[in-house]
């Protein structure tokens, strides 16, 4: 084993193969759906594909029910993300700047909605909403989604706060800026990318959520609920393939940007050490 | 004016703290814990056997129903699936996490991490759907197995009563593969984080004191990465236990907890029974989380 810490030891061939094999295992299945968007076969998942067609893209585009579901999902995700951004940032700021009784429990409380099985959150919300005789609607979906999106923003923003040195805020105040100016010119630029990353992940999480949504939605069909109905009783296989591919692509972009932001942020942190 | 407001707040840090904390806490306490509480209350109600109406009176009758042989079997089936998925995920996740944390050069590392987190965040449903295509009897995996002339071993595997079925798509084995695939990134990240924190000097010291690489791995690296494994297992275990999508999409007609809750609540209209049924996973998970916190797993999250 080399004694200087700057050069990393070389991995054995077995480990390298296992590592990249696992990575392939994580990614190849998603590409297979893409392949299936071109199948002319409507009734089975036959492989090799019995032919090649691109007609399903056009057919999927004309489905009004899909457009309605997509719009609904985007609206829900946007509002849930907005709520999560505000609540998550507030909680992160409180935990970062002060020590108070029960501070450790805040993380615990916020992580519960994603640490407990989704079905628990779902049925709990349903029993509460039902018990209060609130009609199931767009807003009950949003409220449900916001509960598990908060932690994503919270984690991202808190991590950024911890990397920001408190002396910068003090310096700003010493130089005569008031709290609002300090927030506007020092704090906000510092956490902006963390907000972006957290917001995008929260958006992706909400856009895709199905378990909680099945319990908090009334007659509304979000895109995941539409896909779920196809999963248990496939009726429109080719259209589902197109929708699935579309969902992969549309969630890929925000996730990729968010990950790149977080990765770059921790890189710069590493440099300054 | 703004400066005066600013000064006012600056001198009252407790008030600022209160204003910061109140909205998120209120939301989580009222909406989330309130709902959990209502779930708990509901689990002590019951359904009238004849009219099917909800009786809002305290009773332990519903909890009694949970321990019926059929439900006990569901709990056992779900728990054993969650355990095997957790073990398999830890085994498969470790090499990749180890490679990323200790061997990959910085640039490759960034890309590998992105490679792990993209499946983590991308559509869960679509990833399940992919396996419906792959595992189908006429699908790509069967084709591949056929190509390798491995039909015999596969049929042999599928012939086992508890884990087999008529095809991979309709068997617990298929379900197991999908669970591992779906939750694997949740295991890789915490293990990688924990491994990242194992100081290089410790590994060197172990080597200097005469330990062979394998010994160092077993006595230094493995124990120190254990909190990461525990943190990952929180997710794999909890998510498997509560899932009802995968058992519905893949697998046979035998119920899992999630499915049972889903159907009691939906078609059955028996909210108390569904509520009581979810208390099992809730209690297991809260105990699990508390133990995990003691073992330091939260730092690896």
Coordinates of C-alpha atoms in Angstrom, one line a residue:
Chain A
X1 CA 0.0 0.0 0.0
X2 CA 1.5 3.4 -1.0
X3 CA 2.4 5.6 2.0
X4 CA 1.8 9.0 0.5
X5 CA -1.8 10.1 0.8
X6 CA -2.0 12.1 -2.4
X7 CA -2.0 9.1 -4.7
X8 CA -4.8 6.8 -4.3
X9 CA -4.3 3.0 -4.2
X10 CA -5.3 1.1 -7.3
X11 CA -8.4 -1.0 -7.0
X12 CA -8.2 -4.7 -7.8
X13 CA -9.7 -5.9 -11.1
X14 CA -12.5 -7.7 -9.2
X15 CA -13.5 -4.6 -7.3
X16 CA -13.5 -2.5 -10.4
X17 CA -15.6 -5.0 -12.3
X18 CA -18.1 -5.3 -9.5
X19 CA -18.3 -1.5 -9.2
X20 CA -19.0 -0.9 -12.8
X21 CA -21.2 -3.9 -13.1
X22 CA -23.4 -2.5 -10.4
X23 CA -23.5 0.8 -12.1
X24 CA -24.7 -0.9 -15.3
X25 CA -27.3 -2.8 -13.4
X26 CA -28.6 0.6 -12.2
X27 CA -28.8 2.1 -15.6
X28 CA -29.4 -0.5 -18.3
X29 CA -33.1 -1.3 -17.3
X30 CA -34.0 2.4 -18.0
X31 CA -32.6 2.2 -21.5
X32 CA -34.6 -0.8 -22.3
X33 CA -37.9 1.2 -22.1
X34 CA -36.5 3.6 -24.6
X35 CA -35.9 0.6 -26.9
X36 CA -39.5 -0.5 -26.5
X37 CA -40.9 2.8 -27.6
X38 CA -40.2 1.6 -31.2
X39 CA -42.0 -1.7 -31.0
X40 CA -45.0 -2.2 -33.2
X41 CA -46.2 -4.9 -30.8
X42 CA -49.3 -3.8 -28.8
X43 CA -50.1 -6.8 -26.8
X44 CA -46.9 -8.3 -25.4
X45 CA -43.4 -7.3 -24.4
X46 CA -41.8 -9.5 -27.0
X47 CA -38.1 -9.4 -27.4
X48 CA -36.4 -9.1 -29.9
X49 CA -38.8 -6.5 -31.2
X50 CA -40.9 -7.8 -34.1
X51 CA -40.3 -4.6 -36.1
X52 CA -39.7 -0.9 -35.9
X53 CA -42.1 2.1 -35.8
X54 CA -42.1 5.6 -34.5
X55 CA -45.9 6.1 -34.7
X56 CA -46.5 5.8 -30.9
X57 CA -44.9 9.2 -30.2
X58 CA -47.5 10.9 -32.3
X59 CA -50.3 8.8 -30.8
X60 CA -49.2 9.6 -27.3
X61 CA -49.0 13.3 -28.1
X62 CA -52.7 13.4 -29.0
X63 CA -53.9 11.8 -25.9
X64 CA -55.9 14.5 -24.0
X65 CA -55.9 12.4 -20.8
X66 CA -52.1 12.4 -20.7
X67 CA -51.9 16.1 -21.2
X68 CA -54.3 16.7 -18.4
X69 CA -52.4 14.4 -16.1
X70 CA -49.1 16.0 -17.0
X71 CA -50.4 19.5 -16.4
X72 CA -51.8 18.4 -13.0
X73 CA -48.5 16.8 -12.0
X74 CA -46.5 19.9 -13.0
X75 CA -48.9 22.2 -11.0
X76 CA -48.8 20.0 -7.9
X77 CA -45.0 19.7 -8.1
X78 CA -44.6 23.5 -8.5
X79 CA -46.7 24.4 -5.5
X80 CA -45.4 21.6 -3.3
X81 CA -41.8 22.7 -4.1
X82 CA -42.7 26.3 -3.4
X83 CA -44.0 25.4 0.1
X84 CA -41.1 23.1 0.7
X85 CA -38.6 25.9 -0.2
X86 CA -40.0 28.3 2.3
X87 CA -40.5 25.8 5.2
X88 CA -37.3 24.0 4.5
X89 CA -35.2 27.1 4.4
X90 CA -36.8 28.5 7.6
X91 CA -36.1 25.3 9.5
X92 CA -32.5 25.1 8.2
X93 CA -31.9 28.7 9.2
X94 CA -33.3 28.1 12.7
X95 CA -31.3 25.0 13.3
X96 CA -28.1 26.6 11.9
X97 CA -28.1 29.9 13.8
X98 CA -29.3 28.9 17.3
X99 CA -29.1 26.1 19.8
X100 CA -32.4 25.4 21.4
X101 CA -34.2 22.7 23.2
X102 CA -35.2 19.9 20.9
X103 CA -33.0 21.1 18.0
X104 CA -31.8 17.5 17.4
X105 CA -35.5 16.4 17.0
X106 CA -36.1 18.8 14.1
X107 CA -34.1 16.6 11.7
X108 CA -35.9 13.6 13.1
X109 CA -39.3 15.1 12.6
X110 CA -38.5 16.3 9.1
X111 CA -37.0 13.0 7.9
X112 CA -39.9 11.0 9.2
X113 CA -42.1 11.4 6.1
X114 CA -39.5 9.8 4.0
X115 CA -38.1 7.4 6.5
X116 CA -41.5 5.9 7.4
X117 CA -43.0 3.8 4.6
X118 CA -44.9 6.0 2.1
X119 CA -48.1 4.0 2.7
X120 CA -48.0 5.2 6.4
X121 CA -47.9 8.9 5.4
X122 CA -50.5 8.2 2.8
X123 CA -53.1 6.5 4.9
X124 CA -52.4 8.8 7.9
X125 CA -53.2 11.8 5.7
X126 CA -56.2 10.1 4.3
X127 CA -57.6 9.2 7.7
X128 CA -57.0 12.8 8.9
X129 CA -58.5 14.4 5.7
X130 CA -61.5 12.0 5.8
X131 CA -62.0 12.5 9.5
X132 CA -62.2 16.2 9.1
X133 CA -64.6 15.9 6.2
X134 CA -62.3 17.8 3.9
X135 CA -63.0 16.9 0.2
X136 CA -60.1 15.3 -1.6
X137 CA -58.8 17.7 -4.1
X138 CA -55.8 19.3 -5.8
X139 CA -54.9 20.9 -2.5
X140 CA -54.9 17.7 -0.5
X141 CA -52.4 16.3 -3.0
X142 CA -50.2 19.4 -2.6
X143 CA -50.3 19.3 1.2
X144 CA -49.3 15.6 1.2
X145 CA -46.4 16.2 -1.2
X146 CA -45.1 19.2 0.7
X147 CA -44.6 17.1 3.9
X148 CA -42.0 14.9 2.3
X149 CA -40.4 17.6 0.1
X150 CA -39.5 19.9 3.0
X151 CA -36.7 17.6 4.2
X152 CA -35.0 17.6 0.8
X153 CA -34.7 21.5 0.8
X154 CA -33.8 21.5 4.5
X155 CA -30.9 19.1 4.0
X156 CA -29.5 21.0 1.0
X157 CA -29.8 24.4 2.6
X158 CA -28.5 23.3 6.0
X159 CA -25.5 21.7 4.4
X160 CA -24.8 24.9 2.6
X161 CA -25.2 27.0 5.8
X162 CA -22.7 24.8 7.5
X163 CA -20.2 25.5 4.8
X164 CA -20.8 29.3 4.9
X165 CA -18.7 30.9 7.6
X166 CA -20.7 32.9 10.1
X167 CA -18.0 35.5 10.1
X168 CA -19.2 36.7 6.7
X169 CA -22.6 37.6 8.1
X170 CA -21.0 39.3 11.1
X171 CA -18.7 41.2 8.8
X172 CA -21.7 42.4 6.8
X173 CA -23.4 43.6 9.9
X174 CA -20.2 45.3 11.2
X175 CA -19.9 47.1 7.9
X176 CA -23.3 48.6 8.6
X177 CA -25.7 46.4 6.7
X178 CA -29.0 45.7 8.4
X179 CA -30.5 42.2 8.6
X180 CA -32.5 42.6 5.4
X181 CA -29.5 43.9 3.4
X182 CA -27.3 41.1 4.9
X183 CA -29.9 38.5 3.9
X184 CA -30.3 40.0 0.4
X185 CA -26.6 40.5 -0.4
X186 CA -24.8 37.9 1.7
X187 CA -27.0 35.0 2.7
X188 CA -29.2 34.7 -0.3
X189 CA -26.4 34.6 -2.9
X190 CA -24.6 32.0 -0.7
X191 CA -27.6 29.6 -0.5
X192 CA -29.0 30.3 -4.0
X193 CA -27.6 27.2 -5.6
X194 CA -28.5 25.1 -2.6
X195 CA -32.1 26.4 -3.0
X196 CA -32.0 25.5 -6.7
X197 CA -30.6 22.0 -6.0
X198 CA -33.1 21.3 -3.2
X199 CA -35.9 22.8 -5.2
X200 CA -35.2 20.7 -8.2
X201 CA -34.9 17.5 -6.2
X202 CA -38.2 18.3 -4.4
X203 CA -39.8 18.9 -7.7
X204 CA -38.6 15.6 -9.1
X205 CA -39.7 13.9 -5.9
X206 CA -43.2 15.3 -6.1
X207 CA -43.6 14.9 -9.9
X208 CA -43.0 11.2 -9.5
X209 CA -44.8 10.5 -6.2
X210 CA -47.5 7.8 -6.4
X211 CA -47.9 6.1 -3.0
X212 CA -49.0 9.1 -0.9
X213 CA -50.9 10.5 -3.9
X214 CA -53.1 7.4 -4.3
X215 CA -54.4 8.2 -0.8
X216 CA -54.7 12.0 -1.0
X217 CA -56.1 12.4 -4.5
X218 CA -59.8 12.3 -5.2
X219 CA -60.7 11.9 -8.8
X220 CA -57.6 13.6 -9.9
X221 CA -55.2 11.6 -12.0
X222 CA -51.6 12.7 -11.8
X223 CA -49.1 11.3 -14.3
X224 CA -47.7 8.8 -11.8
X225 CA -51.3 7.6 -11.1
X226 CA -51.9 7.2 -14.8
X227 CA -48.7 5.1 -15.1
X228 CA -49.6 3.1 -12.0
X229 CA -53.0 2.2 -13.5
X230 CA -51.1 0.9 -16.6
X231 CA -48.7 -1.0 -14.4
X232 CA -51.4 -3.1 -12.7
X233 CA -53.7 -3.4 -15.8
X234 CA -51.8 -2.7 -19.0
X235 CA -54.2 -1.4 -21.6
X236 CA -52.0 1.1 -23.6
X237 CA -48.6 -0.6 -23.6
X238 CA -46.9 1.3 -26.4
X239 CA -48.2 4.7 -25.1
X240 CA -47.0 3.8 -21.6
X241 CA -43.5 3.2 -23.1
X242 CA -43.5 6.6 -24.6
X243 CA -44.8 8.2 -21.4
X244 CA -42.2 6.4 -19.3
X245 CA -39.4 7.5 -21.6
X246 CA -40.7 11.1 -21.4
X247 CA -40.7 10.9 -17.6
X248 CA -37.2 9.7 -17.5
X249 CA -36.0 12.5 -19.7
X250 CA -38.0 15.3 -17.9
X251 CA -36.8 14.2 -14.5
X252 CA -33.2 13.6 -15.7
X253 CA -32.6 17.3 -16.4
X254 CA -33.4 18.7 -12.9
X255 CA -31.7 15.8 -11.2
X256 CA -28.6 16.2 -13.3
X257 CA -28.3 19.9 -12.6
X258 CA -29.0 19.5 -8.9
X259 CA -26.3 16.8 -8.6
X260 CA -23.8 18.9 -10.5
X261 CA -24.5 21.9 -8.3
X262 CA -24.0 19.8 -5.1
X263 CA -20.9 18.1 -6.5
X264 CA -19.3 21.4 -7.5
X265 CA -20.2 22.9 -4.1
X266 CA -18.4 20.1 -2.2
X267 CA -15.5 20.4 -4.6
X268 CA -14.9 24.0 -3.8
X269 CA -15.2 23.2 -0.1
X270 CA -12.6 20.5 -0.5
X271 CA -10.2 23.0 -2.2
X272 CA -10.4 25.5 0.6
X273 CA -9.4 23.0 3.2
Chain B
X1 CA -37.2 52.4 9.0
X2 CA -35.8 49.0 7.9
X3 CA -32.8 49.5 10.0
X4 CA -35.0 50.1 13.0
X5 CA -37.0 46.9 12.4
X6 CA -33.7 45.1 11.8
X7 CA -32.3 46.3 15.1
X8 CA -35.5 45.4 16.9
X9 CA -35.2 41.8 15.7
X10 CA -31.5 41.7 16.2
X11 CA -32.0 42.4 19.9
X12 CA -34.6 39.8 20.2
X13 CA -32.9 36.6 19.0
X14 CA -35.5 34.4 20.7
X15 CA -38.3 36.0 18.7
X16 CA -36.4 35.6 15.5
X17 CA -35.9 31.9 16.3
X18 CA -39.6 31.6 17.0
X19 CA -40.5 33.2 13.8
X20 CA -38.2 31.0 11.8
X21 CA -39.3 27.8 13.5
X22 CA -43.0 28.4 13.8
X23 CA -44.1 27.8 10.1
X24 CA -42.2 24.6 9.4
X25 CA -42.9 23.2 12.9
X26 CA -46.5 24.1 12.8
X27 CA -46.9 22.5 9.4
X28 CA -45.1 19.3 10.4
X29 CA -46.8 19.0 13.7
X30 CA -50.3 19.8 12.5
X31 CA -50.3 18.1 9.1
X32 CA -47.9 15.3 9.6
X33 CA -48.0 14.3 13.3
X34 CA -51.6 15.3 13.4
X35 CA -52.3 12.8 10.6
X36 CA -50.2 10.1 12.3
X37 CA -52.2 10.7 15.5
X38 CA -55.5 10.4 13.6
X39 CA -54.2 7.2 12.2
X40 CA -53.5 5.9 15.7
X41 CA -57.0 6.9 16.9
X42 CA -58.6 5.2 13.9
X43 CA -56.8 2.0 14.7
X44 CA -58.7 1.8 17.9
X45 CA -62.0 2.2 16.2
X46 CA -63.8 -0.6 14.5
X47 CA -66.1 -1.4 11.7
X48 CA -69.6 -2.8 12.4
X49 CA -69.7 -6.3 11.0
X50 CA -73.2 -6.0 9.6
X51 CA -73.7 -2.5 8.4
X52 CA -70.0 -1.8 7.6
X53 CA -70.3 1.6 9.4
X54 CA -67.4 3.1 11.3
X55 CA -67.9 2.8 15.1
X56 CA -66.1 5.6 16.8
X57 CA -65.6 3.9 20.1
X58 CA -62.4 2.7 21.7
X59 CA -61.8 -1.0 21.1
X60 CA -58.9 -3.4 20.7
X61 CA -61.0 -5.6 18.5
X62 CA -59.3 -4.3 15.3
X63 CA -55.9 -5.1 16.7
X64 CA -57.1 -8.6 17.5
X65 CA -57.9 -9.0 13.8
X66 CA -54.3 -8.2 12.9
X67 CA -53.2 -11.4 14.5
X68 CA -55.4 -13.6 12.4
X69 CA -53.3 -16.4 10.7
X70 CA -53.7 -14.8 7.3
X71 CA -52.4 -11.4 8.5
X72 CA -49.6 -13.0 10.5
X73 CA -48.5 -14.7 7.3
X74 CA -48.6 -11.3 5.5
X75 CA -46.4 -9.7 8.2
X76 CA -43.9 -12.6 8.0
X77 CA -43.8 -12.6 4.2
X78 CA -43.2 -8.8 4.1
X79 CA -40.6 -8.9 6.9
X80 CA -38.6 -11.7 5.3
X81 CA -38.7 -9.9 1.9
X82 CA -37.6 -6.7 3.6
X83 CA -34.7 -8.5 5.4
X84 CA -33.5 -10.3 2.3
X85 CA -33.7 -7.2 0.2
X86 CA -31.7 -5.3 2.8
X87 CA -29.0 -7.9 3.0
X88 CA -28.7 -8.3 -0.7
X89 CA -28.6 -4.5 -1.2
X90 CA -25.8 -4.1 1.3
X91 CA -23.7 -6.9 -0.3
X92 CA -24.2 -5.5 -3.8
X93 CA -23.8 -1.8 -2.8
X94 CA -20.6 -2.3 -0.9
X95 CA -18.1 -2.8 -3.7
X96 CA -19.3 0.2 -5.7
X97 CA -19.4 2.4 -2.6
X98 CA -15.9 1.3 -1.6
X99 CA -14.6 1.9 -5.1
X100 CA -16.1 5.4 -5.2
X101 CA -14.9 6.3 -1.7
X102 CA -11.4 5.0 -1.7
X103 CA -10.2 4.3 -5.3
X104 CA -11.9 6.5 -7.9
X105 CA -9.9 9.6 -9.0
X106 CA -11.7 12.9 -8.2
X107 CA -13.2 13.5 -11.7
X108 CA -14.4 10.0 -12.1
X109 CA -15.7 10.1 -8.6
X110 CA -18.0 13.1 -9.4
X111 CA -19.4 11.2 -12.3
X112 CA -19.8 7.9 -10.5
X113 CA -21.7 9.8 -7.7
X114 CA -24.0 11.4 -10.3
X115 CA -24.4 7.9 -11.8
X116 CA -25.7 6.6 -8.5
X117 CA -27.9 9.5 -7.6
X118 CA -29.7 9.7 -11.0
X119 CA -31.4 6.4 -10.5
X120 CA -32.0 7.4 -6.8
X121 CA -34.1 10.4 -7.9
X122 CA -35.5 9.4 -11.2
X123 CA -38.9 8.0 -11.5
X124 CA -39.6 5.1 -9.2
X125 CA -42.6 4.0 -11.2
X126 CA -40.8 4.1 -14.5
X127 CA -38.0 2.0 -13.0
X128 CA -40.5 -0.5 -11.8
X129 CA -42.2 -0.5 -15.2
X130 CA -38.8 -1.2 -16.9
X131 CA -38.7 -4.5 -15.0
X132 CA -42.2 -5.4 -16.2
X133 CA -40.8 -5.3 -19.7
X134 CA -37.6 -7.1 -18.7
X135 CA -39.1 -9.9 -16.6
X136 CA -42.0 -10.7 -18.9
X137 CA -42.2 -14.3 -20.1
X138 CA -41.6 -13.2 -23.7
X139 CA -39.2 -10.4 -22.6
X140 CA -35.5 -9.6 -22.9
X141 CA -34.3 -11.6 -19.8
X142 CA -36.0 -14.8 -21.0
X143 CA -34.5 -14.3 -24.4
X144 CA -31.1 -13.8 -22.9
X145 CA -31.4 -16.8 -20.6
X146 CA -32.5 -18.8 -23.6
X147 CA -29.4 -17.6 -25.5
X148 CA -27.2 -18.9 -22.7
X149 CA -29.1 -22.2 -22.4
X150 CA -29.9 -21.5 -18.8
X151 CA -33.6 -22.4 -18.9
X152 CA -33.0 -25.5 -16.8
X153 CA -31.6 -23.7 -13.8
X154 CA -34.2 -21.0 -14.1
X155 CA -37.1 -23.5 -14.1
X156 CA -35.5 -25.3 -11.2
X157 CA -35.3 -22.0 -9.3
X158 CA -38.9 -21.2 -10.1
X159 CA -40.1 -24.6 -9.0
X160 CA -39.6 -23.8 -5.3
X161 CA -43.0 -23.3 -3.7
X162 CA -42.3 -20.1 -1.7
X163 CA -40.1 -18.1 -4.0
X164 CA -41.0 -19.5 -7.4
X165 CA -43.9 -19.1 -9.8
X166 CA -44.9 -19.6 -13.4
X167 CA -42.4 -17.0 -14.6
X168 CA -40.0 -14.5 -13.2
X169 CA -42.5 -11.7 -13.6
X170 CA -45.0 -13.6 -11.4
X171 CA -42.7 -14.8 -8.7
X172 CA -41.2 -13.6 -5.4
X173 CA -37.8 -14.0 -7.0
X174 CA -38.7 -11.4 -9.6
X175 CA -40.1 -9.1 -7.0
X176 CA -36.9 -9.5 -4.9
X177 CA -34.8 -8.5 -8.0
X178 CA -36.9 -5.4 -8.6
X179 CA -36.8 -4.4 -4.9
X180 CA -33.0 -4.6 -4.8
X181 CA -32.8 -2.7 -8.1
X182 CA -35.1 0.1 -6.9
X183 CA -33.6 0.6 -3.4
X184 CA -29.9 -0.1 -4.2
X185 CA -28.9 3.6 -4.5
X186 CA -30.3 4.3 -1.0
X187 CA -27.8 1.8 0.3
X188 CA -24.8 2.9 -1.9
X189 CA -24.8 6.6 -0.8
X190 CA -24.7 6.2 3.0
X191 CA -22.1 3.4 2.8
X192 CA -20.0 5.6 0.5
X193 CA -20.4 8.6 2.9
X194 CA -19.3 6.4 5.9
X195 CA -16.3 5.0 4.0
X196 CA -15.4 8.5 3.0
X197 CA -15.0 9.3 6.7
X198 CA -12.6 6.5 7.4
X199 CA -9.3 8.4 7.8
X200 CA -6.5 7.3 5.5
X201 CA -4.1 7.5 8.4
X202 CA -6.0 4.8 10.1
X203 CA -5.7 2.5 7.2
X204 CA -2.0 3.2 6.9
X205 CA -1.4 2.7 10.6
X206 CA -3.1 -0.7 10.3
X207 CA -0.8 -1.6 7.4
X208 CA 2.3 -0.3 9.3
X209 CA 1.4 -2.4 12.2
X210 CA 1.6 -5.5 10.0
X211 CA -2.0 -6.1 8.9
X212 CA -2.5 -7.5 5.4
X213 CA -4.9 -5.5 3.2
X214 CA -7.6 -8.0 3.8
X215 CA -7.1 -7.9 7.5
X216 CA -7.2 -4.1 7.4
X217 CA -10.4 -4.3 5.4
X218 CA -12.0 -6.7 7.9
X219 CA -10.9 -5.1 11.2
X220 CA -10.7 -1.4 10.3
X221 CA -12.7 -0.4 7.2
X222 CA -15.7 -2.7 7.6
X223 CA -16.5 -1.9 11.3
X224 CA -16.1 1.9 10.6
X225 CA -18.4 1.7 7.6
X226 CA -21.1 -0.1 9.6
X227 CA -23.1 3.1 10.5
X228 CA -23.4 3.6 6.8
X229 CA -24.8 0.2 6.2
X230 CA -27.3 0.8 9.1
X231 CA -28.3 4.1 7.6
X232 CA -28.9 2.5 4.2
X233 CA -30.8 -0.3 5.8
X234 CA -33.3 2.2 7.2
X235 CA -34.3 3.0 3.7
X236 CA -34.2 -0.5 2.1
X237 CA -36.0 -2.1 5.0
X238 CA -38.7 0.6 5.5
X239 CA -39.3 1.2 1.8
X240 CA -39.7 -2.5 1.1
X241 CA -42.0 -3.0 4.0
X242 CA -44.4 -0.2 3.0
X243 CA -44.3 -0.7 -0.8
X244 CA -47.5 -1.9 -2.5
X245 CA -46.6 -0.9 -6.1
X246 CA -44.0 -3.6 -6.7
X247 CA -46.1 -6.5 -5.3
X248 CA -49.0 -5.3 -7.4
X249 CA -47.0 -4.9 -10.6
X250 CA -44.6 -7.9 -10.2
X251 CA -45.2 -11.0 -8.2
X252 CA -48.1 -13.3 -7.5
X253 CA -51.4 -12.7 -5.7
X254 CA -50.0 -13.2 -2.2
X255 CA -50.4 -10.0 -0.2
X256 CA -47.7 -7.9 1.3
X257 CA -48.4 -5.4 4.2
X258 CA -48.7 -2.4 1.8
X259 CA -51.1 -4.2 -0.5
X260 CA -53.2 -5.4 2.4
X261 CA -53.4 -1.9 3.8
X262 CA -54.2 -0.5 0.4
X263 CA -57.1 -3.0 -0.2
X264 CA -58.5 -2.9 3.3
X265 CA -58.7 0.9 3.0
X266 CA -59.8 1.0 -0.6
X267 CA -62.1 -1.8 -1.7
X268 CA -62.6 -3.1 1.8
X269 CA -63.5 0.4 3.2
X270 CA -62.1 -0.7 6.5
X271 CA -60.0 2.2 7.6
X272 CA -59.5 1.0 11.2
X273 CA -58.1 -2.3 10.1
X274 CA -55.8 -0.6 7.5
X275 CA -54.7 1.8 10.3
X276 CA -54.0 -0.9 12.7
X277 CA -52.1 -2.8 10.1
X278 CA -49.8 0.1 9.4
X279 CA -49.0 0.5 13.1
X280 CA -46.8 -2.6 12.7
X281 CA -44.4 -1.0 10.2
X282 CA -44.6 2.3 12.2
X283 CA -43.5 0.7 15.5
X284 CA -40.8 -1.4 13.8
X285 CA -39.4 1.7 12.0
X286 CA -39.5 4.0 15.0
X287 CA -37.6 1.4 17.1
X288 CA -35.2 0.9 14.1
X289 CA -34.6 4.6 13.8
X290 CA -33.9 5.0 17.5
X291 CA -31.4 2.2 17.4
X292 CA -29.9 3.6 14.2
X293 CA -29.5 7.0 15.9
X294 CA -27.7 5.3 18.8
X295 CA -25.4 3.6 16.4
X296 CA -24.5 6.9 14.8
X297 CA -26.3 6.1 11.5
X298 CA -27.8 9.6 11.2
X299 CA -24.4 11.2 10.6
X300 CA -24.0 9.0 7.6
X301 CA -27.3 10.0 6.1

